[in-house]
Coordinates of C-alpha atoms in Angstrom, one line a residue:
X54 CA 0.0 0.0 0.0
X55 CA 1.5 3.1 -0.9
X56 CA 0.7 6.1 1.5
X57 CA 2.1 9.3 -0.4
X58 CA 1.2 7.7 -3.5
X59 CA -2.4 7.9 -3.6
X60 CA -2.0 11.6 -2.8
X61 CA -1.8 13.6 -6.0
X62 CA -3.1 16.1 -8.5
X63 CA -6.5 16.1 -10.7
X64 CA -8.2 17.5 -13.3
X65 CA -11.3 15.8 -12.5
X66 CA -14.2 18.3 -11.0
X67 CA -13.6 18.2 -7.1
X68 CA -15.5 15.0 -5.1
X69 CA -17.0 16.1 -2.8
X70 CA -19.4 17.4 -5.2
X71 CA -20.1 14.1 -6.6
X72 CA -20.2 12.9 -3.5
X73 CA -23.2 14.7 -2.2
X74 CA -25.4 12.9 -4.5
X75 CA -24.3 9.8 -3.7
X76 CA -26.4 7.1 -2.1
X77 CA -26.3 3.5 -1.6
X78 CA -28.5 2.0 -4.3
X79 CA -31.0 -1.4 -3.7
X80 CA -29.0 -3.4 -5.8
X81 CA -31.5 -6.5 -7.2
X82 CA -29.5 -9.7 -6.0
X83 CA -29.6 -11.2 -9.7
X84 CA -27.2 -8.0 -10.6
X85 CA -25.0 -9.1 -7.5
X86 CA -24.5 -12.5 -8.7
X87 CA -24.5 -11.6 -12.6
X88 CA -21.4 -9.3 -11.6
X89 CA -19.3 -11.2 -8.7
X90 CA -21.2 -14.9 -8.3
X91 CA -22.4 -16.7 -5.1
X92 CA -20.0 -16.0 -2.5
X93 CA -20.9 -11.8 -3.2
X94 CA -24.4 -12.6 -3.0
X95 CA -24.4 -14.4 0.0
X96 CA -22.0 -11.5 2.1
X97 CA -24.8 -9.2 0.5
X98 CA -27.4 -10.5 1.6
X99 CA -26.0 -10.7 5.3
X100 CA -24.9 -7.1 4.7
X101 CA -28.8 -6.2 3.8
X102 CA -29.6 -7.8 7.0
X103 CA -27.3 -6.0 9.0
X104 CA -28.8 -2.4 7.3
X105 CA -32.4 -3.9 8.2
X106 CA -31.5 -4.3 11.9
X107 CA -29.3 -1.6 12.5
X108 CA -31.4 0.9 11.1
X109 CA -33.7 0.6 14.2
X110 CA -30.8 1.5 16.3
X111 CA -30.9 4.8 17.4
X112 CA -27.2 4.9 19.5
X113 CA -24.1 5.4 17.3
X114 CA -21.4 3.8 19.2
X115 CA -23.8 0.5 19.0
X116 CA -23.3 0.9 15.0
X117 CA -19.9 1.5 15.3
X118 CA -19.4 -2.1 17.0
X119 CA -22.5 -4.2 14.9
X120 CA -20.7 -2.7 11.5
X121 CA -17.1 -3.0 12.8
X122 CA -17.6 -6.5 13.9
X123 CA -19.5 -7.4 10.8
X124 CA -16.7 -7.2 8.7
X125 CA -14.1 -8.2 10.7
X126 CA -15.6 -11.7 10.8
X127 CA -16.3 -12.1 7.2
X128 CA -13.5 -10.8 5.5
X129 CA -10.0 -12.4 5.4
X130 CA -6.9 -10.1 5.5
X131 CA -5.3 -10.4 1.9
X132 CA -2.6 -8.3 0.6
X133 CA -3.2 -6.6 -2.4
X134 CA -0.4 -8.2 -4.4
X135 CA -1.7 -11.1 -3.6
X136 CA -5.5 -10.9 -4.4
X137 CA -5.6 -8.4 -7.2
X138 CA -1.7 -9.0 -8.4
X139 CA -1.3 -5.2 -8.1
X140 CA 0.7 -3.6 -5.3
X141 CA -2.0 -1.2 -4.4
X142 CA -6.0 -1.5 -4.9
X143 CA -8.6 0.1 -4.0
X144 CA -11.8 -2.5 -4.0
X145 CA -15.6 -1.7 -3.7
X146 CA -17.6 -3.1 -1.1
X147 CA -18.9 -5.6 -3.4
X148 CA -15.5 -6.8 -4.8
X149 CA -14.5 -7.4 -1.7
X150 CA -17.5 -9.5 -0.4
X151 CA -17.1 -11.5 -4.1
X152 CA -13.8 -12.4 -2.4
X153 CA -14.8 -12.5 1.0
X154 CA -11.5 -11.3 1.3
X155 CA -9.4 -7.6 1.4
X156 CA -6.6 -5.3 3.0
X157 CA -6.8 -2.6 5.4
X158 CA -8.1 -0.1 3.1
X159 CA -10.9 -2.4 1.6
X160 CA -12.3 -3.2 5.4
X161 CA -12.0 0.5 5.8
X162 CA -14.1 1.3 2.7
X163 CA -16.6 -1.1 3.6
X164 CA -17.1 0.2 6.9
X165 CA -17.6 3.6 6.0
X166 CA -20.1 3.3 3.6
X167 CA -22.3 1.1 5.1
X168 CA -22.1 3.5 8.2
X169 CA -23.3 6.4 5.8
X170 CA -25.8 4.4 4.7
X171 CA -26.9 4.0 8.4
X172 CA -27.0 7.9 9.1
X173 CA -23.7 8.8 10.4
X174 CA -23.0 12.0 9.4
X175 CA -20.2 12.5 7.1
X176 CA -18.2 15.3 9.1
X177 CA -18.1 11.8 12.1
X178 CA -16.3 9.5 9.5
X179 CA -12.7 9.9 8.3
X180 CA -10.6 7.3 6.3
X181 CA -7.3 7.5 8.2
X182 CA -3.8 6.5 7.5
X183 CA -1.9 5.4 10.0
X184 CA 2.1 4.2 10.8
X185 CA 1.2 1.1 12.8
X186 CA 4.0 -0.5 14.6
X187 CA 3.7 -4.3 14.2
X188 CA 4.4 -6.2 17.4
X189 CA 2.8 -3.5 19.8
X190 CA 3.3 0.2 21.0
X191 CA 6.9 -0.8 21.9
X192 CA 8.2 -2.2 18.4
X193 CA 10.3 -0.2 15.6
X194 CA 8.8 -2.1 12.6
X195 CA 5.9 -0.2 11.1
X196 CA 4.0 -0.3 8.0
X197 CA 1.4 1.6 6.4
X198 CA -2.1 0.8 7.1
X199 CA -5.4 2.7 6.7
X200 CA -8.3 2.5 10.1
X201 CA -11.6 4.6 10.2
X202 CA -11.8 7.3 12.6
X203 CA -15.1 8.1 14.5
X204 CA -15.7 12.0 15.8
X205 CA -18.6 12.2 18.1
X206 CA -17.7 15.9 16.9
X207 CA -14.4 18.2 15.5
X208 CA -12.9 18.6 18.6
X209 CA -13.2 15.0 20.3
X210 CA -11.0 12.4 20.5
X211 CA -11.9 10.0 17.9
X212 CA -12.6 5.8 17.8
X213 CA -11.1 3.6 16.0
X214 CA -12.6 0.9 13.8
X215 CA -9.7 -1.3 13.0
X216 CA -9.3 -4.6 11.5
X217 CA -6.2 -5.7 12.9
X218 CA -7.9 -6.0 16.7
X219 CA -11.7 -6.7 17.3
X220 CA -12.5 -3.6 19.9
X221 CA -13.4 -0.1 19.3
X222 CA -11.1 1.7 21.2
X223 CA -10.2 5.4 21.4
X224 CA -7.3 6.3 19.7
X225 CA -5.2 7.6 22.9
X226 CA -5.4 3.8 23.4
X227 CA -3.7 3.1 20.0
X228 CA -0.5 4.0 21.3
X229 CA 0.7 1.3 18.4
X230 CA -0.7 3.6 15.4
X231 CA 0.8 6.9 14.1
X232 CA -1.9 9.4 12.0
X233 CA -0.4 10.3 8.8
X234 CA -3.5 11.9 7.4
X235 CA -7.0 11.3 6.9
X236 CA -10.0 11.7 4.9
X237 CA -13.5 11.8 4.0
X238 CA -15.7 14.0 1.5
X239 CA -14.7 17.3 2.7
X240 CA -11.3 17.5 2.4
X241 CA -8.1 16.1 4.0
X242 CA -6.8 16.3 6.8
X243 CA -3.1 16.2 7.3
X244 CA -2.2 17.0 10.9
X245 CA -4.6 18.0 14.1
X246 CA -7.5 20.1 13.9
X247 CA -11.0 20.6 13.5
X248 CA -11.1 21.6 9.5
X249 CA -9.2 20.1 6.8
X250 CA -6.5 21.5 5.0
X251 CA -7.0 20.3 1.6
X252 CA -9.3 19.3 -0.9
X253 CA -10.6 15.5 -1.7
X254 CA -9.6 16.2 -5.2
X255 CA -6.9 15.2 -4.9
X256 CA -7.2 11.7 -4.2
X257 CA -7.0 10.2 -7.4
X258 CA -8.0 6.3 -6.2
X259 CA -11.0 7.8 -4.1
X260 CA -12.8 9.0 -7.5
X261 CA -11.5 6.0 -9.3
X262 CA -13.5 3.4 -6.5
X263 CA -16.5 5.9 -6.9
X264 CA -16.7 5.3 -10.5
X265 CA -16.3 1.6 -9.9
X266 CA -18.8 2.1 -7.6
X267 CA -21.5 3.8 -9.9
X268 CA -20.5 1.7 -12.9
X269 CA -21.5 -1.6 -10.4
X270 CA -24.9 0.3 -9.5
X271 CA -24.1 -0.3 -5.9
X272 CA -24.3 4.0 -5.1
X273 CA -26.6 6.2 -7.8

């Protein structure tokens, strides 16, 4: 996974104004299994499930666990290289349940989407890449890795929904992860504070998964 490199220039028009249109469309099953067989359509139809549930829930942090945990237990960690033979991909929800499989940034993904879909506000949700030190908060081997930050609001300490450990935990209790910068459809954020300090835009792979997205029919 390559941190700096999915930071770069566009031309495209900037996402976030795509991304204010976006919502998660009913996806017929047939169209699920036409695209990514049985394995995809049996994840989505768990997934539905879940969104049926958890849709009567009216406490966030209860989401934050039900979705968290959902995909933790049905995905399998899988580097890149080694499911998609390329050293950095960004899947869709749906490629990823077709495989029952991903990396960091596909559990990530999958995570934040489905907890749009559930009424999280945006501003709560950011894609964040970390440094995470691989043995514990002690070690000096790191390696990139992306989690998905939960604000309750700006200026609070956020939660982390991780893949590498089951429990929601707030991220003073991640001693083992270093922010590098983080995400969502307003901007980026690279350092502390409330307000980001550049635009979306420029996240070349975000825009590419959102076409993927639209051109599945799994958002509209």
């Amino acid at each position: 996974m390559g941190v700096l490199s999915v930071l770069s220039r566009s031309a495209w028009l900037p996402v976030w104004l795509l991304l204010a249109a976006l919502a998660l469309a009913e996806m017929p099953l047939e169209r699920v299994q036409q695209l990514y067989g049985g394995q995809a359509v049996r994840i989505y139809r768990e997934w539905q499930q879940l969104l049926l549930s958890s849709r009567r829930e009216n406490n966030e942090q209860t989401l934050l666990r039900d979705v968290n945990q959902f995909f933790n237990q049905r995905y399998q960690f899988v580097d890149d290289i080694d499911l998609w033979k390329q050293p950095d991909y960004w899947a869709t929800p749906l490629e990823s349940m077709a495989r029952g499989a991903g990396d960091c940034e596909d559990y990530t993904i999958a995570k934040y989407f489905t907890l749009r879909e559930l009424g999280v506000a945006p501003q709560k949700l950011r894609l964040t890449y970390v440094k995470a030190r691989i043995g514990g908060a002690a070690s000096t081997v790191t390696q990139a890795h992306m989690v998905l930050a939960y604000y309750a609001d700006p200026a609070a300490e956020p939660l982390i929904l991780d893949n590498l450990i089951t429990t929601i935990r707030p991220a003073s209790q991640r001693a083992d992860l270093q922010p590098v910068f983080s995400f969502n459809a307003d901007g980026i954020w690279v350092g502390g504070g409330p307000n980001p300090n550049s635009s979306v835009d420029r996240l070349t792979r975000w825009r590419q998964l959102i076409d993927k997205m639209k051109t599945e029919g799994f958002i509209s």
